[in-house]
Tab-separated table of C-alpha atoms and ligand atoms in Angstrom:
chain	number	residue	atom	x	y	z
F	256	UNK	CA	-0.990	-10.478	1.857
F	257	UNK	CA	-3.820	-8.035	1.232
F	258	UNK	CA	-3.794	-5.780	-1.835
F	259	UNK	CA	-5.599	-2.426	-1.848
F	260	UNK	CA	-6.097	-0.390	-5.021
F	261	UNK	CA	-6.683	3.351	-4.671
F	262	UNK	CA	-8.017	3.642	-8.226
F	263	UNK	CA	-11.671	2.950	-8.899
F	264	UNK	CA	-11.451	3.015	-12.685
F	265	UNK	CA	-11.667	-0.343	-14.436
F	266	UNK	CA	-8.613	0.162	-16.661
F	267	UNK	CA	-6.171	1.062	-13.893
F	268	UNK	CA	-2.385	1.049	-14.119
F	269	UNK	CA	-2.257	0.700	-10.333
F	270	UNK	CA	-4.521	-2.362	-10.394
F	271	UNK	CA	-2.260	-3.791	-13.115
F	272	UNK	CA	0.762	-3.184	-10.889
F	273	UNK	CA	-0.956	-5.148	-8.110
F	274	UNK	CA	-1.470	-8.018	-10.573
F	275	UNK	CA	2.302	-8.247	-11.080
F	276	UNK	CA	2.824	-8.201	-7.305
F	277	UNK	CA	0.129	-10.851	-6.822
F	278	UNK	CA	1.652	-13.180	-9.422
F	279	UNK	CA	5.095	-12.918	-7.821
F	280	UNK	CA	3.697	-13.519	-4.319
F	281	UNK	CA	1.645	-16.506	-5.443
F	282	UNK	CA	4.749	-17.904	-7.124
F	283	UNK	CA	6.419	-17.714	-3.706
F	284	UNK	CA	3.496	-19.653	-2.187
F	285	UNK	CA	1.989	-16.613	-0.469
F	286	UNK	CA	-1.808	-16.365	-0.284
F	287	UNK	CA	-3.090	-13.052	-1.669
F	288	UNK	CA	-6.481	-11.421	-1.129
F	289	UNK	CA	-7.897	-8.149	-2.416
F	290	UNK	CA	-9.624	-5.532	-0.284
F	291	UNK	CA	-13.257	-4.654	-0.968
F	292	UNK	CA	-13.710	-1.988	-3.649
F	293	UNK	CA	-12.934	1.339	-1.972
F	294	UNK	CA	-15.867	2.912	-3.828
F	295	UNK	CA	-18.137	0.970	-1.449
F	296	UNK	CA	-16.636	2.643	1.631
F	297	UNK	CA	-18.757	5.643	2.714
F	298	UNK	CA	-17.306	9.068	3.495
F	299	UNK	CA	-15.639	8.840	6.888
F	300	UNK	CA	-17.755	10.230	9.698
F	301	UNK	CA	-16.740	9.601	13.320
F	302	UNK	CA	-20.436	9.791	14.286
F	303	UNK	CA	-21.378	7.052	11.873
F	304	UNK	CA	-21.440	3.288	12.496
F	305	UNK	CA	-19.147	1.202	10.279
F	306	UNK	CA	-20.883	-0.260	7.231
F	307	UNK	CA	-20.360	-3.854	5.983
F	308	UNK	CA	-17.676	-2.620	3.530
F	309	UNK	CA	-15.801	-0.929	6.386
F	310	UNK	CA	-16.135	-4.035	8.571
F	311	UNK	CA	-14.831	-6.189	5.739
F	312	UNK	CA	-11.888	-3.875	5.096
F	313	UNK	CA	-11.003	-3.902	8.788
F	314	UNK	CA	-11.334	-7.701	9.004
F	315	UNK	CA	-9.182	-8.262	5.921
F	316	UNK	CA	-6.417	-5.985	7.186
F	317	UNK	CA	-6.581	-7.608	10.624
F	318	UNK	CA	-6.356	-11.058	9.033
F	319	UNK	CA	-3.311	-10.486	6.808
F	320	UNK	CA	0.419	-10.450	7.580
F	321	UNK	CA	1.207	-7.554	5.238
F	322	UNK	CA	-0.492	-5.076	2.896
F	323	UNK	CA	0.369	-3.738	-0.563
F	324	UNK	CA	-1.294	-0.481	-1.570
F	325	UNK	CA	-1.178	0.904	-5.121
F	326	UNK	CA	-2.695	4.319	-5.682
F	327	UNK	CA	-2.878	7.056	-8.287
F	328	UNK	CA	-1.845	10.594	-7.460
F	329	UNK	CA	-4.661	13.084	-7.949
F	330	UNK	CA	-3.892	16.813	-7.875
F	331	UNK	CA	-0.611	16.284	-6.068
F	332	UNK	CA	-1.924	13.990	-3.325
F	333	UNK	CA	-3.364	10.571	-2.427
F	334	UNK	CA	-6.499	9.444	-4.280
F	335	UNK	CA	-9.398	10.521	-2.051
F	336	UNK	CA	-11.067	7.094	-1.971
F	337	UNK	CA	-7.932	5.605	-0.436
F	338	UNK	CA	-7.402	8.367	2.125
F	339	UNK	CA	-11.057	8.049	3.094
F	340	UNK	CA	-10.740	4.280	3.603
F	341	UNK	CA	-7.568	4.724	5.658
F	342	UNK	CA	-9.349	7.277	7.882
F	343	UNK	CA	-11.833	4.518	8.880
F	344	UNK	CA	-8.893	2.400	10.087
F	345	UNK	CA	-7.270	5.002	12.347
F	346	UNK	CA	-9.538	4.435	15.358
F	347	UNK	CA	-9.822	0.666	14.987
F	348	UNK	CA	-6.044	0.321	14.535
F	349	UNK	CA	-5.764	-2.682	12.193
F	350	UNK	CA	-2.717	-1.210	10.443
F	351	UNK	CA	-0.811	-0.746	13.697
F	352	UNK	CA	2.516	-2.596	13.435
F	353	UNK	CA	1.587	-4.061	10.027
F	354	UNK	CA	4.177	-4.140	7.204
F	355	UNK	CA	2.901	-2.142	4.224
F	356	UNK	CA	4.344	-1.614	0.739
F	357	UNK	CA	3.358	1.417	-1.285
F	358	UNK	CA	3.167	1.757	-5.079
F	359	UNK	CA	2.036	4.735	-7.101
F	360	UNK	CA	1.661	4.496	-10.859
F	361	UNK	CA	0.897	7.808	-12.499
F	362	UNK	CA	2.137	10.463	-14.867
F	363	UNK	CA	5.018	11.682	-12.696
F	364	UNK	CA	5.484	8.491	-10.658
F	365	UNK	CA	3.230	9.613	-7.818
F	366	UNK	CA	6.042	11.221	-5.837
F	367	UNK	CA	3.613	13.368	-3.814
F	368	UNK	CA	1.076	10.572	-3.332
F	369	UNK	CA	3.794	8.238	-2.067
F	370	UNK	CA	5.221	10.803	0.323
F	371	UNK	CA	1.758	11.617	1.698
F	372	UNK	CA	0.820	7.948	1.912
F	373	UNK	CA	3.997	7.076	3.816
F	374	UNK	CA	3.119	9.833	6.299
F	375	UNK	CA	-0.519	8.782	6.682
F	376	UNK	CA	0.330	5.103	7.086
F	377	UNK	CA	3.139	5.832	9.547
F	378	UNK	CA	0.950	8.142	11.640
F	379	UNK	CA	-1.626	5.370	11.961
F	380	UNK	CA	1.015	2.855	13.010
F	381	UNK	CA	1.780	1.066	9.726
F	382	UNK	CA	5.362	0.030	8.996
F	383	UNK	CA	6.149	1.086	5.426
F	384	UNK	CA	8.754	-1.443	4.296
F	385	UNK	CA	8.925	-0.686	0.560
F	386	UNK	CA	7.874	2.073	-1.833
F	387	UNK	CA	7.905	2.288	-5.609
F	388	UNK	CA	6.885	4.897	-8.159
F	389	UNK	CA	5.979	4.053	-11.750
F	390	UNK	CA	6.040	7.097	-14.022
F	391	UNK	CA	4.206	7.269	-17.364
F	392	UNK	CA	2.706	3.792	-16.800
F	393	UNK	CA	0.923	3.613	-20.172
F	394	UNK	CA	4.315	3.727	-21.935
F	395	UNK	CA	5.407	0.659	-19.953
F	396	UNK	CA	2.432	-1.514	-20.834
F	397	UNK	CA	0.849	-3.054	-23.920
F	398	UNK	CA	-2.498	-2.011	-25.419
F	399	UNK	CA	-4.393	-4.066	-22.838
F	400	UNK	CA	-2.626	-2.307	-19.940
F	401	UNK	CA	-0.470	-5.299	-18.978
F	402	UNK	CA	3.036	-4.202	-17.946
F	403	UNK	CA	5.662	-5.221	-20.475
F	404	UNK	CA	8.604	-3.020	-19.388
F	405	UNK	CA	11.207	-5.336	-17.848
F	406	UNK	CA	12.572	-2.792	-15.334
F	407	UNK	CA	9.063	-2.042	-14.054
F	408	UNK	CA	8.200	-5.725	-13.698
F	409	UNK	CA	11.523	-6.399	-11.942
F	410	UNK	CA	10.924	-3.533	-9.497
F	411	UNK	CA	7.397	-4.758	-8.697
F	412	UNK	CA	8.661	-8.316	-8.178
F	413	UNK	CA	11.397	-7.040	-5.867
F	414	UNK	CA	8.781	-5.147	-3.865
F	415	UNK	CA	6.634	-8.305	-3.702
F	416	UNK	CA	9.561	-10.298	-2.320
F	417	UNK	CA	10.225	-7.634	0.322
F	418	UNK	CA	6.570	-7.826	1.364
F	419	UNK	CA	6.749	-11.622	1.598
F	420	UNK	CA	9.859	-11.419	3.768
F	421	UNK	CA	8.979	-8.406	5.922
F	422	UNK	CA	6.832	-10.285	8.478
F	423	UNK	CA	9.869	-12.511	9.147
F	424	UNK	CA	12.483	-9.766	9.496
F	425	UNK	CA	14.014	-9.133	12.895
F	426	UNK	CA	12.917	-5.966	14.700
F	427	UNK	CA	16.245	-4.350	13.804
F	428	UNK	CA	15.900	-5.166	10.105
F	429	UNK	CA	12.347	-3.903	10.019
F	430	UNK	CA	13.244	-0.666	11.765
F	431	UNK	CA	16.115	-0.098	9.324
F	432	UNK	CA	13.822	-0.438	6.295
F	433	UNK	CA	11.003	1.614	7.806
F	434	UNK	CA	13.324	4.382	9.026
F	435	UNK	CA	14.980	4.692	5.614
F	436	UNK	CA	11.648	5.045	3.808
F	437	UNK	CA	10.043	7.390	6.312
F	438	UNK	CA	13.129	9.609	6.434
F	439	UNK	CA	13.257	9.764	2.625
F	440	UNK	CA	9.598	10.828	2.680
F	441	UNK	CA	10.257	13.573	5.221
F	442	UNK	CA	8.349	11.811	8.012
F	443	UNK	CA	9.823	12.214	11.474
F	444	UNK	CA	11.121	8.855	12.841
F	445	UNK	CA	9.365	9.653	16.139
F	446	UNK	CA	6.087	8.692	14.451
F	447	UNK	CA	7.209	5.111	13.731
F	448	UNK	CA	5.185	2.655	15.815
F	449	UNK	CA	7.284	0.350	17.986
F	450	UNK	CA	8.087	-3.045	16.485
F	451	UNK	CA	6.266	-5.731	18.504
F	452	UNK	CA	8.348	-7.106	21.401
F	453	UNK	CA	8.292	-10.698	20.104
F	454	UNK	CA	10.355	-9.559	17.102
F	455	UNK	CA	13.240	-8.280	19.183
J	43	LIG	C1	-8.298	14.030	-11.597
J	43	LIG	C2	-6.912	13.572	-11.923
J	43	LIG	C3	-5.821	14.178	-11.308
J	43	LIG	C4	-4.528	13.762	-11.580
J	43	LIG	N1	-3.486	14.339	-10.927
J	43	LIG	C5	-2.237	13.857	-11.117
J	43	LIG	C6	-1.144	14.373	-10.362
J	43	LIG	O1	-1.280	15.265	-9.555
J	43	LIG	N2	0.078	13.849	-10.573
J	43	LIG	C7	0.278	12.834	-11.485
J	43	LIG	O2	1.399	12.377	-11.620
J	43	LIG	N3	-0.740	12.313	-12.198
J	43	LIG	C8	-1.983	12.807	-12.039
J	43	LIG	N4	-3.023	12.266	-12.738
J	43	LIG	C9	-2.764	11.181	-13.688
J	43	LIG	C10	-2.915	9.842	-12.988
J	43	LIG	O3	-1.875	9.646	-12.080
J	43	LIG	C11	-2.913	8.734	-14.029
J	43	LIG	O4	-4.067	8.896	-14.840
J	43	LIG	C12	-2.920	7.351	-13.405
J	43	LIG	O5	-2.688	6.410	-14.412
J	43	LIG	C13	-4.220	7.024	-12.711
J	43	LIG	O6	-4.092	5.771	-12.067
J	43	LIG	P1	-4.934	4.502	-12.540
J	43	LIG	O7	-4.517	4.183	-13.966
J	43	LIG	O8	-4.528	3.406	-11.599
J	43	LIG	O9	-6.380	4.819	-12.448
J	43	LIG	C14	-4.311	12.696	-12.498
J	43	LIG	C15	-5.436	12.092	-13.121
J	43	LIG	C16	-6.697	12.511	-12.832
J	43	LIG	C17	-7.868	11.807	-13.484
């Protein structure tokens, strides 16, 4: 499983959320890798050649079975660094048919960031299989930023287990999960990429 953090700041509640997910996945025997820092990815330009950071991001997504993205909401939308990185992946298609879980930790639980992210991921072929918002994250963590709120930890662990299982779901199960999340986010089901034939 590949984790991607949309926050570049060192003390990040989204990065901390990914740590909880990572610990749960590793406890299940799942190998977890982190994406390159999104701050290293240049502004997307279709005229420009991919840089090593873009190549690495593409290779890591291509090489994983599922992705977990945690991102802040900035000004009612997805953090720009994340949207920029995702734009580099549209043409190369590494997210096509890939199970993806979405987390947004932020003041109001990142409701707009999650909705926008579900749309962006779905439009580039990703299968969003789980989504979670964490509101007022600092109130759910200790002074070091480590989550201590039991409900938040439980929800992140549940999401981690869904991510671990998603690659093994039948096509019908996957479509059910993806359709529920996309519909809830106001994304038209017609944009959902087909589930690979071998899963039917
Ligand atoms: C420039 C900026 C814009 C923000 N806009 C929003 C917003 O629209 N909605 C929201 O819920 N929180 C907003 N926040 C608060 C962030 O969601 C919050 O600081 C979050 O913890 C950042 O994630 P991080 O801790 O992973 O870096 C904003 C913060 C910054 C710095």
